[in-house]
Amino acid sequence: MPKSLVTGGAGFIGSHVSRELLQMGHQVVVLDDLSGGFRSNVPHEAIFVKGSILDVELLQELFVENQFDYVYHLAAYAAEGLSHFIKRFNYQNNLIGSVNLLNESIRHEVKCFVFTSSIAVYGGQVPPMTEEMIPQPEDPYGIAKYAFEQELKVSQEMFGMPYVIFRPHNVYGENQNLSDPYRNVLGIFVKQLMTGEKLTVYGDGSQSRAFSYIDDVAPWIARSVVQPETYGQVYNIGSDTPCTVSELAQKLAEAFGLEPEITYLPARSEVAHAYCSHGKLKRVFTPTEEVSLDDGIGRMVAWAKNVALKPVQKFDAIELDKNLPPNWLDA
């Protein structure tokens, strides 16, 4: 029976990947520091270890005790906009921690290292983004992700470390953290609608993203290790259909049976339009038909209505406050 380590497995995407792996017959060990995830997200059949990828001694112990076949690295602090103001924290958690994990994977000859990167590596290039584009990240989060992609490439060349890289984008669905005010606009809107707040939109709401339902993402990440032709490759993964933030606000309000009330805030520094081509992934994985945004929103809203909202998770280690959006100071 294969044994897999899933970092960030108490988080949103990680919990779904863990569940997929269990269904595939893997033993699963979840490592998560619970800074953004929740113990309740971890499947009961998985072994849970509370800890950080910054804890080198813990990683060494885990790899000696378990002899993992595969590593799925999903642990990250994925806040693109906020990453400008938490540079040190960003690089420690999203780059140095990743290197700690890779070191142990190389030492223990893991069969494949699966990494969830991000569409953020493309920056503001003209969409749809393709894997052939040269990444041009425009924020520290994207820079960290792309740096580790490069590290995986050179580690394969130097040590023969097999890897697969996925670049998901704007993923939403069940188990999403609704209490994080800095990232995942769909989750932020859901919480605001559930608590009777006005929806907060930066700029005029014309920014566009392709919002991706979790069931169109997690299964293919999990199954990549059993398809050796994926090794050494990078794949965009997610929805093909872009939607503006204003359109998203309208759709979510309608799902709750409400008229949207929107507060427009000053525009912040962000890529205006970002969505990807997924032709490469479809040629290899032959995924099922994509869940439409309307259907995905319906599923997420049905789940959210039965979830007890947790207190807002304010980030209290801001390193730079110059040009920080004012509402983030009060988050």
PDB file of C-alpha atoms in Angstrom, residues 19-136:
ATOM      1  CA  ARG A  19      -9.578  12.167   0.586  1.00  0.00           C
ATOM      2  CA  GLU A  20      -8.840  11.292  -3.041  1.00  0.00           C
ATOM      3  CA  LEU A  21      -5.647   9.500  -2.034  1.00  0.00           C
ATOM      4  CA  LEU A  22      -7.464   7.439   0.582  1.00  0.00           C
ATOM      5  CA  GLN A  23      -9.980   6.400  -2.073  1.00  0.00           C
ATOM      6  CA  MET A  24      -7.023   5.357  -4.246  1.00  0.00           C
ATOM      7  CA  GLY A  25      -5.842   3.032  -1.466  1.00  0.00           C
ATOM      8  CA  HIS A  26      -2.997   5.147  -0.100  1.00  0.00           C
ATOM      9  CA  GLN A  27      -2.022   5.448   3.537  1.00  0.00           C
ATOM     10  CA  VAL A  28      -2.088   9.194   4.199  1.00  0.00           C
ATOM     11  CA  VAL A  29      -0.173  11.251   6.731  1.00  0.00           C
ATOM     12  CA  VAL A  30      -1.307  14.867   6.979  1.00  0.00           C
ATOM     13  CA  LEU A  31       1.124  17.510   8.243  1.00  0.00           C
ATOM     14  CA  ASP A  32      -0.448  20.878   9.036  1.00  0.00           C
ATOM     15  CA  ASP A  33       0.210  23.642  11.561  1.00  0.00           C
ATOM     16  CA  LEU A  34      -3.493  24.651  11.540  1.00  0.00           C
ATOM     17  CA  SER A  35      -2.616  28.274  10.810  1.00  0.00           C
ATOM     18  CA  GLY A  36      -5.178  28.355   8.016  1.00  0.00           C
ATOM     19  CA  GLY A  37      -6.769  24.912   8.073  1.00  0.00           C
ATOM     20  CA  PHE A  38      -8.884  23.032  10.565  1.00  0.00           C
ATOM     21  CA  ARG A  39      -8.483  19.641  12.221  1.00  0.00           C
ATOM     22  CA  SER A  40     -12.078  18.835  11.276  1.00  0.00           C
ATOM     23  CA  ASN A  41     -11.130  18.963   7.566  1.00  0.00           C
ATOM     24  CA  VAL A  42      -8.724  16.023   7.878  1.00  0.00           C
ATOM     25  CA  PRO A  43     -10.301  12.705   6.803  1.00  0.00           C
ATOM     26  CA  HIS A  44     -10.741  10.313   9.732  1.00  0.00           C
ATOM     27  CA  GLU A  45      -8.714   7.598   8.014  1.00  0.00           C
ATOM     28  CA  ALA A  46      -5.631   9.816   7.715  1.00  0.00           C
ATOM     29  CA  ILE A  47      -2.936  10.142  10.365  1.00  0.00           C
ATOM     30  CA  PHE A  48      -2.721  13.760  11.509  1.00  0.00           C
ATOM     31  CA  VAL A  49       0.488  15.411  12.687  1.00  0.00           C
ATOM     32  CA  LYS A  50       0.329  19.001  13.887  1.00  0.00           C
ATOM     33  CA  GLY A  51       3.499  20.769  12.842  1.00  0.00           C
ATOM     34  CA  SER A  52       5.222  23.090  10.404  1.00  0.00           C
ATOM     35  CA  ILE A  53       7.394  22.526   7.351  1.00  0.00           C
ATOM     36  CA  LEU A  54       9.751  25.033   9.004  1.00  0.00           C
ATOM     37  CA  ASP A  55      10.457  22.446  11.739  1.00  0.00           C
ATOM     38  CA  VAL A  56      13.384  20.565  10.200  1.00  0.00           C
ATOM     39  CA  GLU A  57      13.712  18.096  13.093  1.00  0.00           C
ATOM     40  CA  LEU A  58      10.051  17.148  12.830  1.00  0.00           C
ATOM     41  CA  LEU A  59      10.383  16.578   9.090  1.00  0.00           C
ATOM     42  CA  GLN A  60      13.435  14.391   9.621  1.00  0.00           C
ATOM     43  CA  GLU A  61      11.556  12.273  12.188  1.00  0.00           C
ATOM     44  CA  LEU A  62       8.499  11.924   9.950  1.00  0.00           C
ATOM     45  CA  PHE A  63      10.517  10.727   6.966  1.00  0.00           C
ATOM     46  CA  VAL A  64      12.521   8.224   9.015  1.00  0.00           C
ATOM     47  CA  GLU A  65       9.396   6.817  10.663  1.00  0.00           C
ATOM     48  CA  ASN A  66       7.235   6.572   7.560  1.00  0.00           C
ATOM     49  CA  GLN A  67       9.370   6.045   4.452  1.00  0.00           C
ATOM     50  CA  PHE A  68       6.925   7.911   2.242  1.00  0.00           C
ATOM     51  CA  ASP A  69       6.421   6.844  -1.347  1.00  0.00           C
ATOM     52  CA  TYR A  70       4.955  10.191  -2.409  1.00  0.00           C
ATOM     53  CA  VAL A  71       4.885  13.762  -1.125  1.00  0.00           C
ATOM     54  CA  TYR A  72       2.059  16.161  -1.967  1.00  0.00           C
ATOM     55  CA  HIS A  73       3.105  19.653  -0.989  1.00  0.00           C
ATOM     56  CA  LEU A  74       0.098  21.943  -0.564  1.00  0.00           C
ATOM     57  CA  ALA A  75       1.114  23.839   2.594  1.00  0.00           C
ATOM     58  CA  ALA A  76       1.404  27.560   1.797  1.00  0.00           C
ATOM     59  CA  TYR A  77       0.242  30.972   2.860  1.00  0.00           C
ATOM     60  CA  ALA A  78      -1.516  31.776  -0.390  1.00  0.00           C
ATOM     61  CA  ALA A  79      -2.337  35.470  -0.153  1.00  0.00           C
ATOM     62  CA  GLU A  80      -1.009  37.175  -3.268  1.00  0.00           C
ATOM     63  CA  GLY A  81      -2.024  40.731  -2.403  1.00  0.00           C
ATOM     64  CA  LEU A  82      -0.955  40.496   1.222  1.00  0.00           C
ATOM     65  CA  SER A  83       2.398  38.961   0.293  1.00  0.00           C
ATOM     66  CA  HIS A  84       3.767  42.420  -0.608  1.00  0.00           C
ATOM     67  CA  PHE A  85       3.434  43.394   3.051  1.00  0.00           C
ATOM     68  CA  ILE A  86       4.704  40.144   4.620  1.00  0.00           C
ATOM     69  CA  LYS A  87       7.763  39.466   2.498  1.00  0.00           C
ATOM     70  CA  ARG A  88       9.845  37.654   5.116  1.00  0.00           C
ATOM     71  CA  PHE A  89       6.912  35.531   6.261  1.00  0.00           C
ATOM     72  CA  ASN A  90       6.045  34.737   2.648  1.00  0.00           C
ATOM     73  CA  TYR A  91       9.501  33.508   1.690  1.00  0.00           C
ATOM     74  CA  GLN A  92       9.989  31.561   4.912  1.00  0.00           C
ATOM     75  CA  ASN A  93       6.714  29.691   4.587  1.00  0.00           C
ATOM     76  CA  ASN A  94       6.384  29.398   0.818  1.00  0.00           C
ATOM     77  CA  LEU A  95      10.019  28.891  -0.182  1.00  0.00           C
ATOM     78  CA  ILE A  96      12.288  27.936   2.742  1.00  0.00           C
ATOM     79  CA  GLY A  97       9.730  25.524   4.177  1.00  0.00           C
ATOM     80  CA  SER A  98       9.323  23.955   0.749  1.00  0.00           C
ATOM     81  CA  VAL A  99      13.077  23.462   0.465  1.00  0.00           C
ATOM     82  CA  ASN A 100      13.123  21.783   3.898  1.00  0.00           C
ATOM     83  CA  LEU A 101      10.545  19.311   2.618  1.00  0.00           C
ATOM     84  CA  LEU A 102      12.383  18.734  -0.642  1.00  0.00           C
ATOM     85  CA  ASN A 103      15.656  18.018   1.162  1.00  0.00           C
ATOM     86  CA  GLU A 104      14.050  15.176   3.108  1.00  0.00           C
ATOM     87  CA  SER A 105      12.306  13.865  -0.004  1.00  0.00           C
ATOM     88  CA  ILE A 106      15.655  13.647  -1.805  1.00  0.00           C
ATOM     89  CA  ARG A 107      17.390  11.978   1.159  1.00  0.00           C
ATOM     90  CA  HIS A 108      14.678   9.337   1.432  1.00  0.00           C
ATOM     91  CA  GLU A 109      14.285   8.780  -2.313  1.00  0.00           C
ATOM     92  CA  VAL A 110      10.625   9.670  -2.583  1.00  0.00           C
ATOM     93  CA  LYS A 111       9.151   8.308  -5.832  1.00  0.00           C
ATOM     94  CA  CYS A 112       7.488  11.593  -6.802  1.00  0.00           C
ATOM     95  CA  PHE A 113       7.110  15.088  -5.306  1.00  0.00           C
ATOM     96  CA  VAL A 114       3.823  16.765  -6.296  1.00  0.00           C
ATOM     97  CA  PHE A 115       3.766  20.535  -5.864  1.00  0.00           C
ATOM     98  CA  THR A 116       0.847  22.939  -6.083  1.00  0.00           C
ATOM     99  CA  SER A 117       2.240  26.149  -7.491  1.00  0.00           C
ATOM    100  CA  SER A 118      -0.066  28.940  -8.687  1.00  0.00           C
ATOM    101  CA  ILE A 119      -1.314  30.945 -11.645  1.00  0.00           C
ATOM    102  CA  ALA A 120       0.433  33.826  -9.832  1.00  0.00           C
ATOM    103  CA  VAL A 121       3.698  32.808 -11.509  1.00  0.00           C
ATOM    104  CA  TYR A 122       2.420  34.227 -14.829  1.00  0.00           C
ATOM    105  CA  GLY A 123       1.896  37.747 -13.497  1.00  0.00           C
ATOM    106  CA  GLY A 124      -0.002  40.117 -15.755  1.00  0.00           C
ATOM    107  CA  GLN A 125       0.582  38.416 -19.100  1.00  0.00           C
ATOM    108  CA  VAL A 126      -2.223  38.365 -21.649  1.00  0.00           C
ATOM    109  CA  PRO A 127      -4.615  35.501 -20.885  1.00  0.00           C
ATOM    110  CA  PRO A 128      -5.273  32.712 -21.366  1.00  0.00           C
ATOM    111  CA  MET A 129      -1.991  31.704 -19.777  1.00  0.00           C
ATOM    112  CA  THR A 130      -0.251  28.627 -21.169  1.00  0.00           C
ATOM    113  CA  GLU A 131       2.539  26.505 -19.733  1.00  0.00           C
ATOM    114  CA  GLU A 132       4.791  27.624 -22.594  1.00  0.00           C
ATOM    115  CA  MET A 133       4.802  31.216 -21.313  1.00  0.00           C
ATOM    116  CA  ILE A 134       7.866  32.369 -19.400  1.00  0.00           C
ATOM    117  CA  PRO A 135       6.657  33.169 -15.867  1.00  0.00           C
ATOM    118  CA  GLN A 136       6.755  36.840 -14.865  1.00  0.00           C
TER     119      GLN A 136
END
